[in-house]
Coordinates of N, CA and C in Angstrom, one line a residue:
P1 N 72.8 121.9 157.6 CA 74.0 121.2 158.2 C 73.8 119.7 158.3
V2 N 74.9 119.0 158.0 CA 75.0 117.5 158.1 C 76.2 117.1 158.8
A3 N 76.2 115.9 159.3 CA 77.4 115.4 160.0 C 78.6 115.2 159.1
A4 N 79.8 115.2 159.7 CA 81.0 114.9 158.9 C 81.0 113.5 158.4
S5 N 80.1 112.6 158.9 CA 80.0 111.2 158.5 C 79.5 111.2 157.0
E6 N 79.0 112.3 156.5 CA 78.5 112.3 155.1 C 79.6 112.6 154.1
L7 N 80.8 112.9 154.6 CA 81.9 113.2 153.7 C 82.6 111.9 153.3
T8 N 82.9 111.9 152.0 CA 83.7 110.8 151.5 C 84.9 111.4 150.7
L9 N 86.1 111.2 151.2 CA 87.3 111.9 150.7 C 88.1 111.0 149.8
A10 N 88.4 111.5 148.6 CA 89.3 110.9 147.7 C 90.8 111.3 148.1
L11 N 91.6 110.3 148.4 CA 93.0 110.6 148.7 C 93.9 110.4 147.5
Q12 N 94.6 111.5 147.1 CA 95.3 111.4 145.8 C 96.7 112.1 146.0
C13 N 97.7 111.7 145.1 CA 98.9 112.4 145.0 C 99.4 112.3 143.6
G14 N 100.2 113.3 143.2 CA 100.7 113.4 141.9 C 101.9 114.4 141.8
G15 N 102.8 114.2 140.9 CA 104.0 115.0 140.9 C 104.7 114.9 142.2
S16 N 104.8 113.7 142.7 CA 105.4 113.5 144.0 C 106.9 113.8 144.0
D17 N 107.4 114.1 145.2 CA 108.9 114.3 145.4 C 109.4 113.6 146.6
G18 N 110.6 113.8 146.9 CA 111.2 113.2 148.1 C 110.6 113.6 149.4
Y19 N 109.9 114.6 149.4 CA 109.3 115.1 150.7 C 107.8 114.6 150.9
S20 N 107.2 114.0 149.8 CA 105.8 113.6 149.9 C 105.6 112.7 151.0
G21 N 106.4 111.7 151.2 CA 106.2 110.7 152.2 C 106.5 111.1 153.6
I22 N 107.1 112.3 153.8 CA 107.4 112.8 155.2 C 106.7 114.1 155.6
S23 N 105.9 114.7 154.7 CA 105.2 115.9 155.0 C 103.7 115.8 154.6
A24 N 103.4 116.1 153.4 CA 102.0 116.2 153.0 C 101.3 114.9 153.1
N25 N 101.8 113.8 152.7 CA 101.1 112.5 152.7 C 100.8 112.0 154.1
P26 N 101.7 112.0 155.0 CA 101.3 111.6 156.4 C 100.4 112.6 157.1
A27 N 100.5 113.9 156.7 CA 99.6 114.9 157.2 C 98.1 114.6 156.7
L28 N 98.0 114.3 155.4 CA 96.7 114.0 154.9 C 96.2 112.7 155.5
G29 N 97.1 111.7 155.8 CA 96.7 110.5 156.5 C 96.1 110.8 157.9
H30 N 96.7 111.8 158.6 CA 96.2 112.1 159.9 C 94.8 112.8 159.7
A31 N 94.6 113.6 158.7 CA 93.3 114.2 158.4 C 92.3 113.1 158.1
A32 N 92.7 112.1 157.4 CA 91.8 111.0 157.1 C 91.4 110.2 158.3
D33 N 92.4 110.1 159.3 CA 92.1 109.4 160.5 C 91.0 110.2 161.3
I34 N 91.1 111.5 161.3 CA 90.1 112.3 162.0 C 88.8 112.1 161.4
L35 N 88.7 112.2 160.0 CA 87.5 112.0 159.3 C 86.8 110.7 159.7
V36 N 87.6 109.6 159.6 CA 87.1 108.3 160.0 C 86.6 108.2 161.4
R37 N 87.3 108.9 162.3 CA 86.8 108.9 163.7 C 85.4 109.6 163.8
H38 N 85.2 110.5 162.9 CA 83.9 111.2 162.9 C 82.8 110.4 162.0
G39 N 83.2 109.2 161.6 CA 82.2 108.4 160.9 C 82.2 108.6 159.4
G40 N 83.2 109.4 158.9 CA 83.3 109.6 157.4 C 84.1 108.5 156.7
T41 N 84.3 108.7 155.4 CA 85.0 107.7 154.6 C 86.1 108.3 153.8
A42 N 87.3 107.6 153.8 CA 88.4 108.0 153.0 C 88.8 106.9 152.0
I43 N 89.0 107.3 150.7 CA 89.3 106.3 149.7 C 90.7 106.5 149.2
L44 N 91.5 105.4 149.4 CA 92.9 105.4 148.8 C 92.8 104.6 147.5
S45 N 93.6 105.0 146.5 CA 93.5 104.3 145.2 C 94.9 104.2 144.6
E46 N 95.0 104.1 143.3 CA 96.3 104.0 142.6 C 97.0 102.7 143.0
T47 N 96.5 101.5 142.6 CA 97.0 100.3 143.0 C 98.5 100.1 142.7
P48 N 98.9 100.4 141.5 CA 100.4 100.2 141.2 C 101.3 101.1 142.1
E49 N 100.7 102.1 142.7 CA 101.6 103.0 143.5 C 101.6 102.7 145.0
I50 N 100.9 101.6 145.3 CA 101.1 101.0 146.7 C 101.9 99.7 146.6
Y51 N 102.3 99.3 145.4 CA 103.0 98.0 145.2 C 104.3 98.0 146.1
G52 N 104.4 96.9 146.8 CA 105.5 96.8 147.7 C 105.2 97.3 149.2
A53 N 104.1 98.0 149.3 CA 103.7 98.5 150.6 C 102.3 97.9 151.0
E54 N 101.8 97.0 150.2 CA 100.5 96.5 150.4 C 100.3 95.8 151.8
H55 N 101.5 95.2 152.3 CA 101.4 94.5 153.6 C 101.0 95.5 154.7
L56 N 101.4 96.8 154.5 CA 101.0 97.8 155.5 C 99.5 98.0 155.6
L57 N 98.8 97.7 154.5 CA 97.4 97.9 154.4 C 96.7 96.6 154.8
T58 N 97.2 95.4 154.4 CA 96.5 94.2 154.7 C 96.5 93.9 156.2
R59 N 97.6 94.3 156.8 CA 97.6 94.0 158.3 C 96.6 94.9 159.1
R60 N 96.0 95.9 158.4 CA 95.0 96.7 159.0 C 93.6 96.3 158.6
A61 N 93.5 95.3 157.8 CA 92.2 94.8 157.3 C 91.3 94.3 158.4
V62 N 90.0 94.6 158.3 CA 89.1 94.2 159.4 C 88.8 92.7 159.3
S63 N 89.1 92.1 158.2 CA 88.9 90.7 158.1 C 89.8 90.1 157.1
R64 N 90.0 88.8 157.1 CA 90.9 88.1 156.1 C 90.4 88.3 154.7
A65 N 89.0 88.3 154.5 CA 88.4 88.5 153.2 C 88.8 89.9 152.6
V66 N 88.8 90.9 153.4 CA 89.2 92.2 153.0 C 90.6 92.3 152.5
G67 N 91.5 91.7 153.3 CA 92.9 91.7 153.0 C 93.2 90.9 151.7
E68 N 92.5 89.7 151.6 CA 92.6 88.9 150.4 C 92.2 89.6 149.2
R69 N 91.1 90.4 149.3 CA 90.6 91.1 148.1 C 91.6 92.2 147.6
L70 N 92.3 92.8 148.5 CA 93.4 93.7 148.1 C 94.5 93.0 147.4
L71 N 94.9 91.8 148.0 CA 96.0 91.1 147.4 C 95.6 90.5 146.0
E72 N 94.3 90.2 145.8 CA 93.8 89.8 144.5 C 93.9 90.9 143.5
R73 N 93.7 92.1 143.9 CA 93.9 93.3 143.0 C 95.3 93.5 142.6
I74 N 96.2 93.3 143.6 CA 97.7 93.3 143.3 C 98.1 92.3 142.3
R75 N 97.6 91.0 142.5 CA 97.9 90.0 141.5 C 97.4 90.2 140.1
W76 N 96.2 90.9 140.1 CA 95.6 91.2 138.7 C 96.6 92.2 138.0
W77 N 97.1 93.2 138.7 CA 98.0 94.1 138.1 C 99.3 93.4 137.7
E78 N 99.8 92.5 138.5 CA 101.0 91.7 138.1 C 100.8 91.0 136.8
R79 N 99.6 90.3 136.7 CA 99.3 89.6 135.5 C 99.2 90.5 134.3
Y80 N 98.5 91.7 134.5 CA 98.3 92.6 133.5 C 99.6 93.2 132.9
T81 N 100.5 93.6 133.8 CA 101.7 94.2 133.3 C 102.6 93.1 132.7
A82 N 102.6 91.9 133.2 CA 103.4 90.8 132.6 C 102.9 90.5 131.2
T83 N 101.6 90.5 131.0 CA 101.0 90.2 129.7 C 101.4 91.2 128.7
N84 N 101.6 92.5 129.1 CA 102.0 93.5 128.2 C 103.5 93.8 128.2
G85 N 104.3 92.8 128.7 CA 105.7 92.9 128.7 C 106.3 93.9 129.7
G86 N 105.6 94.2 130.7 CA 106.1 95.1 131.7 C 106.2 94.4 133.1
E87 N 106.5 95.2 134.1 CA 106.5 94.7 135.4 C 106.1 95.7 136.4
M88 N 105.7 95.3 137.6 CA 105.2 96.2 138.6 C 106.4 96.8 139.4
N89 N 107.4 96.0 139.6 CA 108.6 96.4 140.4 C 109.6 97.1 139.6
N90 N 109.2 98.3 139.2 CA 110.1 99.1 138.4 C 110.3 100.5 139.0
N91 N 111.1 101.3 138.4 CA 111.4 102.7 138.9 C 110.2 103.6 138.7
P92 N 110.1 104.7 139.5 CA 109.1 105.7 139.3 C 109.2 106.4 138.0
S93 N 108.2 107.2 137.7 CA 108.2 108.0 136.5 C 109.4 109.0 136.5
P94 N 109.7 109.5 135.3 CA 110.8 110.5 135.2 C 110.5 111.7 136.1
G95 N 109.2 112.1 136.2 CA 108.9 113.3 137.1 C 109.2 113.0 138.5
N96 N 108.8 111.7 139.0 CA 109.1 111.3 140.3 C 110.6 111.3 140.6
K97 N 111.4 110.8 139.6 CA 112.8 110.7 139.8 C 113.4 112.2 139.9
A98 N 112.8 113.1 139.1 CA 113.3 114.5 139.2 C 113.0 115.1 140.5
G99 N 111.9 114.6 141.2 CA 111.5 115.1 142.5 C 112.3 114.5 143.6
G100 N 113.2 113.5 143.3 CA 114.0 112.9 144.3 C 113.7 111.5 144.8
L101 N 112.7 110.9 144.1 CA 112.3 109.5 144.5 C 113.2 108.6 143.6
T102 N 113.8 107.6 144.3 CA 114.8 106.7 143.6 C 114.2 105.3 143.3
T103 N 113.3 104.8 144.1 CA 112.7 103.5 143.8 C 111.2 103.5 144.0
I104 N 110.6 102.5 143.4 CA 109.1 102.4 143.5 C 108.7 102.2 145.0
L105 N 109.6 101.5 145.8 CA 109.3 101.3 147.2 C 109.1 102.7 147.9
E106 N 110.0 103.6 147.6 CA 109.9 104.9 148.2 C 108.6 105.6 147.9
K107 N 108.2 105.5 146.6 CA 107.0 106.0 146.1 C 105.8 105.3 146.8
S108 N 105.8 104.0 146.9 CA 104.7 103.3 147.5 C 104.5 103.6 149.0
L109 N 105.7 103.6 149.7 CA 105.6 103.9 151.2 C 105.0 105.3 151.4
G110 N 105.4 106.3 150.6 CA 104.8 107.6 150.7 C 103.3 107.7 150.3
A111 N 103.0 106.9 149.2 CA 101.6 106.9 148.8 C 100.7 106.3 149.9
A112 N 101.1 105.2 150.5 CA 100.3 104.5 151.5 C 100.1 105.4 152.7
A113 N 101.0 106.3 153.0 CA 100.9 107.2 154.1 C 99.6 108.0 154.1
K114 N 99.1 108.3 152.9 CA 97.9 109.1 152.8 C 96.7 108.4 153.5
G115 N 96.8 107.1 153.6 CA 95.7 106.3 154.2 C 95.6 106.3 155.7
G116 N 96.5 107.0 156.4 CA 96.5 107.1 157.8 C 96.7 105.8 158.5
T117 N 96.0 105.6 159.6 CA 96.4 104.4 160.5 C 95.2 103.6 160.9
T118 N 94.0 103.9 160.5 CA 92.8 103.2 160.9 C 92.6 101.9 160.1
N119 N 91.6 101.1 160.5 CA 91.4 99.8 159.9 C 91.0 100.0 158.5
L120 N 91.4 99.0 157.6 CA 90.9 98.9 156.2 C 89.6 98.2 156.2
T121 N 88.5 98.9 155.9 CA 87.2 98.3 156.1 C 86.6 97.7 154.8
G122 N 87.2 98.0 153.6 CA 86.7 97.5 152.4 C 87.6 97.7 151.2
V123 N 87.5 96.9 150.2 CA 88.3 97.0 148.9 C 87.3 96.9 147.8
F124 N 87.4 97.9 146.9 CA 86.4 98.0 145.8 C 87.0 98.0 144.4
H125 N 86.3 97.6 143.4 CA 86.8 97.7 142.1 C 86.7 99.1 141.6
Y126 N 87.3 99.4 140.5 CA 87.2 100.8 139.9 C 85.8 101.2 139.7
A127 N 85.5 102.4 140.3 CA 84.2 103.1 140.2 C 83.0 102.3 140.8
E128 N 83.3 101.2 141.6 CA 82.3 100.5 142.3 C 81.8 101.3 143.5
P129 N 80.5 101.4 143.7 CA 80.0 102.2 144.8 C 80.6 101.7 146.1
V130 N 81.1 102.7 146.9 CA 81.7 102.4 148.2 C 80.5 102.2 149.2
T131 N 80.4 101.1 149.8 CA 79.2 100.8 150.6 C 79.6 100.6 152.1
T132 N 80.9 100.9 152.5 CA 81.3 100.8 153.9 C 81.9 102.1 154.3
K133 N 81.7 102.4 155.5 CA 82.3 103.6 156.1 C 83.8 103.3 156.5
G134 N 84.5 104.4 156.8 CA 85.9 104.2 157.3 C 86.9 104.3 156.1
F135 N 88.1 103.8 156.4 CA 89.1 103.8 155.4 C 89.0 102.6 154.4
V136 N 88.9 102.9 153.1 CA 88.7 101.9 152.1 C 89.7 102.1 151.0
F137 N 89.8 101.1 150.1 CA 90.7 101.1 149.0 C 89.8 100.8 147.7
M138 N 90.1 101.7 146.7 CA 89.4 101.4 145.4 C 90.5 101.2 144.4
D139 N 90.4 100.1 143.7 CA 91.4 99.7 142.6 C 91.4 100.7 141.5
S140 N 92.6 101.2 141.1 CA 92.6 102.1 139.9 C 94.0 102.1 139.4
P141 N 94.2 102.6 138.1 CA 95.6 102.9 137.6 C 96.2 104.0 138.5
G142 N 97.5 104.2 138.2 CA 98.2 105.2 138.9 C 98.1 106.6 138.3
Y143 N 97.4 106.7 137.2 CA 97.3 108.0 136.5 C 96.2 108.8 137.2
D144 N 96.6 110.0 137.7 CA 95.7 110.8 138.6 C 94.3 111.1 138.1
P145 N 94.2 111.7 136.9 CA 92.8 112.0 136.4 C 91.9 110.7 136.3
C146 N 92.5 109.6 135.8 CA 91.7 108.4 135.7 C 91.3 107.9 137.1
S147 N 92.3 107.9 138.0 CA 92.0 107.4 139.4 C 91.0 108.2 140.1
V148 N 91.1 109.6 140.0 CA 90.1 110.4 140.7 C 88.7 110.2 140.1
T149 N 88.6 110.1 138.8 CA 87.3 109.8 138.1 C 86.6 108.6 138.7
G150 N 87.4 107.6 139.0 CA 86.8 106.4 139.6 C 86.4 106.6 141.0
Q151 N 87.2 107.4 141.8 CA 86.9 107.7 143.2 C 85.6 108.5 143.3
V152 N 85.4 109.5 142.4 CA 84.2 110.3 142.4 C 83.0 109.4 142.0
A153 N 83.2 108.5 141.0 CA 82.1 107.6 140.6 C 81.8 106.7 141.7
S154 N 82.8 106.3 142.6 CA 82.5 105.5 143.7 C 81.8 106.2 144.9
G155 N 81.7 107.5 144.8 CA 81.0 108.3 145.8 C 81.8 109.4 146.5
A156 N 83.0 109.6 146.1 CA 83.8 110.7 146.8 C 83.1 112.1 146.5
N157 N 83.0 112.9 147.5 CA 82.5 114.2 147.3 C 83.5 115.3 147.7
L158 N 84.7 114.9 148.0 CA 85.8 115.8 148.2 C 87.1 115.1 147.7
V159 N 88.0 115.9 147.2 CA 89.3 115.4 146.8 C 90.4 116.1 147.5
A160 N 91.4 115.4 148.1 CA 92.6 116.0 148.7 C 93.8 115.5 147.9
F161 N 94.5 116.4 147.3 CA 95.6 116.0 146.3 C 96.9 116.6 146.8
T162 N 97.9 115.7 147.1 CA 99.2 116.2 147.5 C 100.1 116.2 146.4
T163 N 101.0 117.2 146.3 CA 102.0 117.3 145.3 C 103.3 117.9 145.7
G164 N 104.4 117.5 145.2 CA 105.7 118.0 145.5 C 106.3 118.9 144.4
R165 N 106.0 118.5 143.2 CA 106.5 119.2 142.0 C 105.5 120.1 141.4
G166 N 104.2 120.1 141.9 CA 103.2 121.0 141.4 C 102.3 120.2 140.4
S167 N 101.0 120.7 140.4 CA 100.0 120.1 139.5 C 98.9 121.1 139.2
C168 N 98.4 121.1 138.0 CA 97.4 122.1 137.7 C 96.0 121.4 137.6
F169 N 95.9 120.2 138.0 CA 94.5 119.5 137.9 C 93.6 120.1 139.0
G170 N 92.3 120.2 138.6 CA 91.3 120.7 139.5 C 90.2 119.7 139.8
F171 N 90.1 118.6 139.0 CA 89.3 117.5 139.3 C 87.8 117.9 139.4
K172 N 87.2 118.6 138.5 CA 85.8 118.7 138.5 C 85.1 117.4 138.3
P173 N 83.9 117.1 138.9 CA 83.0 118.1 139.5 C 83.1 118.2 141.0
V174 N 84.1 117.6 141.6 CA 84.3 117.6 143.0 C 85.3 118.6 143.5
P175 N 85.0 119.4 144.6 CA 86.1 120.3 145.0 C 87.4 119.6 145.4
S176 N 88.5 120.2 144.9 CA 89.8 119.5 145.1 C 90.7 120.5 145.9
I177 N 91.2 120.0 147.0 CA 92.1 120.7 147.9 C 93.5 120.3 147.5
K178 N 94.4 121.2 147.1 CA 95.7 121.0 146.7 C 96.7 121.2 147.9
I179 N 97.5 120.2 148.2 CA 98.4 120.3 149.3 C 99.9 120.1 148.9
A180 N 100.6 121.2 149.2 CA 102.1 121.2 148.8 C 102.9 120.5 149.9
T181 N 103.9 119.8 149.4 CA 104.8 119.1 150.3 C 106.0 119.9 150.8
N182 N 106.3 121.0 150.1 CA 107.4 121.9 150.5 C 107.1 123.3 150.2
T183 N 107.7 124.2 151.0 CA 107.4 125.6 151.0 C 107.8 126.3 149.7
P184 N 109.0 126.0 149.1 CA 109.4 126.7 147.8 C 108.3 126.5 146.7
M185 N 107.9 125.2 146.5 CA 106.9 125.0 145.5 C 105.6 125.7 145.9
Y186 N 105.2 125.6 147.1 CA 103.9 126.3 147.6 C 104.0 127.8 147.2
R187 N 105.1 128.4 147.4 CA 105.2 129.9 147.1 C 105.2 130.1 145.6
R188 N 105.8 129.2 144.8 CA 105.8 129.4 143.4 C 104.4 129.2 142.8
M189 N 103.6 128.4 143.4 CA 102.2 128.1 142.9 C 101.1 128.5 143.9
I190 N 101.4 129.5 144.6 CA 100.5 129.9 145.7 C 99.0 130.1 145.2
D191 N 98.9 130.5 144.0 CA 97.5 130.8 143.4 C 96.7 129.5 143.2
D192 N 97.4 128.3 143.3 CA 96.8 127.1 143.0 C 97.0 126.0 144.1
M193 N 97.6 126.4 145.2 CA 97.8 125.5 146.4 C 97.0 126.0 147.6
D194 N 96.3 125.1 148.2 CA 95.4 125.4 149.3 C 96.1 125.3 150.7
V195 N 97.0 124.3 150.8 CA 97.7 124.0 152.0 C 99.2 123.9 151.8
N196 N 100.0 124.4 152.7 CA 101.4 124.2 152.7 C 101.9 123.3 153.8
C197 N 102.3 122.1 153.5 CA 102.8 121.2 154.5 C 104.3 121.2 154.5
G198 N 104.9 122.2 153.8 CA 106.3 122.4 154.0 C 106.6 122.9 155.3
T199 N 105.6 123.4 156.0 CA 105.8 123.9 157.4 C 106.3 122.8 158.3
I200 N 106.0 121.5 158.0 CA 106.5 120.4 158.8 C 108.0 120.3 158.6
L201 N 108.5 120.4 157.4 CA 109.9 120.3 157.1 C 110.6 121.5 157.7
D202 N 109.9 122.7 157.7 CA 110.5 123.9 158.2 C 110.5 124.0 159.7
G203 N 109.9 122.9 160.4 CA 109.9 122.9 161.8 C 108.9 123.8 162.5
E204 N 107.9 124.2 161.7 CA 106.9 125.1 162.2 C 105.7 124.4 162.8
E205 N 105.4 123.2 162.5 CA 104.3 122.4 163.0 C 104.6 121.0 162.9
T206 N 103.8 120.2 163.6 CA 103.9 118.7 163.5 C 103.0 118.2 162.4
I207 N 103.2 116.9 162.1 CA 102.4 116.2 161.1 C 100.9 116.3 161.6
E208 N 100.7 116.1 162.9 CA 99.4 116.1 163.5 C 98.7 117.4 163.4
E209 N 99.5 118.5 163.6 CA 98.9 119.8 163.5 C 98.6 120.2 162.1
A210 N 99.4 119.8 161.1 CA 99.1 120.0 159.7 C 97.9 119.2 159.3
G211 N 97.8 118.0 159.8 CA 96.6 117.1 159.5 C 95.3 117.7 160.0
R212 N 95.4 118.3 161.2 CA 94.2 119.0 161.7 C 93.8 120.2 160.9
R213 N 94.8 120.9 160.4 CA 94.6 122.0 159.5 C 93.9 121.6 158.2
I214 N 94.4 120.5 157.7 CA 93.7 119.9 156.4 C 92.3 119.6 156.7
F215 N 92.1 118.9 157.8 CA 90.7 118.5 158.2 C 89.8 119.7 158.3
D216 N 90.2 120.7 159.0 CA 89.4 121.9 159.2 C 89.1 122.5 157.8
L217 N 90.1 122.5 156.9 CA 89.8 123.1 155.6 C 88.8 122.2 154.8
L218 N 88.9 120.9 155.0 CA 87.9 120.0 154.4 C 86.5 120.4 154.8
L219 N 86.3 120.7 156.1 CA 85.0 121.0 156.6 C 84.5 122.4 156.0
R220 N 85.4 123.3 155.9 CA 85.1 124.6 155.3 C 84.7 124.5 153.8
V221 N 85.5 123.7 153.1 CA 85.2 123.5 151.7 C 83.8 122.8 151.5
A222 N 83.6 121.8 152.4 CA 82.3 121.1 152.3 C 81.1 122.0 152.6
S223 N 81.4 123.1 153.4 CA 80.4 124.1 153.7 C 80.3 125.2 152.7
G224 N 81.1 125.2 151.6 CA 80.9 126.2 150.6 C 82.1 127.0 150.3
E225 N 83.2 127.0 151.1 CA 84.4 127.7 150.8 C 85.0 127.2 149.5
R226 N 85.4 128.1 148.6 CA 85.9 127.7 147.3 C 87.4 127.4 147.4
T227 N 87.8 126.3 146.8 CA 89.2 126.0 146.8 C 89.9 126.9 145.7
K228 N 91.3 126.9 145.8 CA 92.0 127.6 144.8 C 91.7 127.2 143.4
S229 N 91.6 125.9 143.1 CA 91.2 125.5 141.8 C 89.9 126.0 141.4
E230 N 88.9 126.0 142.3 CA 87.6 126.6 141.9 C 87.7 128.1 141.7
Q231 N 88.5 128.8 142.4 CA 88.6 130.2 142.2 C 89.2 130.5 140.8
L232 N 90.1 129.5 140.3 CA 90.7 129.7 139.0 C 89.8 129.2 137.9
G233 N 88.7 128.6 138.3 CA 87.8 128.1 137.3 C 88.1 126.7 136.7
V234 N 89.0 126.0 137.4 CA 89.4 124.7 136.9 C 89.0 123.5 137.8
G235 N 88.2 123.8 138.8 CA 87.8 122.8 139.7 C 86.5 123.1 140.5

């Protein structure tokens, strides 16, 4: 047995829908808060997908230097997209639109909710080893497999992945917990979903209760319980 402080959780979302920001993502954020209170670490990533909501993270920075480092990463992405004839302030992907997201701001607000409410203690480059405890940010693209790869390289030993439209990723070599935003999708993909946060929308539990349920599952998975993806042989 080891303390929960040894856990480093990668916070991820993909195939998001209009419910992501009001069910699964804030529930995962509450689970991250519990982990941080126990001395653990939670890593938020996907820099383009927090664009427009970065002020919600910088105001939680433990120091000006930490906040400035996050803004520097945002500016890098602005330069990168401009150099390639694109822009950061654009609409979500076709899949996100099909899920009910209409603007990048909606997507960003929902994505940032995965980070909970605790202080931002550090900002790291892609795959840079995370050297601080608590809630941190790792710079990465918005593409889930690429982003998770960096988080694992940075030290994550668990992945929590929220989805509204479904996802088949298992994210080896780290156990990946799949969290559904709505009950219909959870039922359709029950063989590959570990947690249903559609219960929040259905009025069956609060965000905090769902978050506690996620945290308890994290502990069980860290202790050897196999996730649905592992049972299917893909995670």
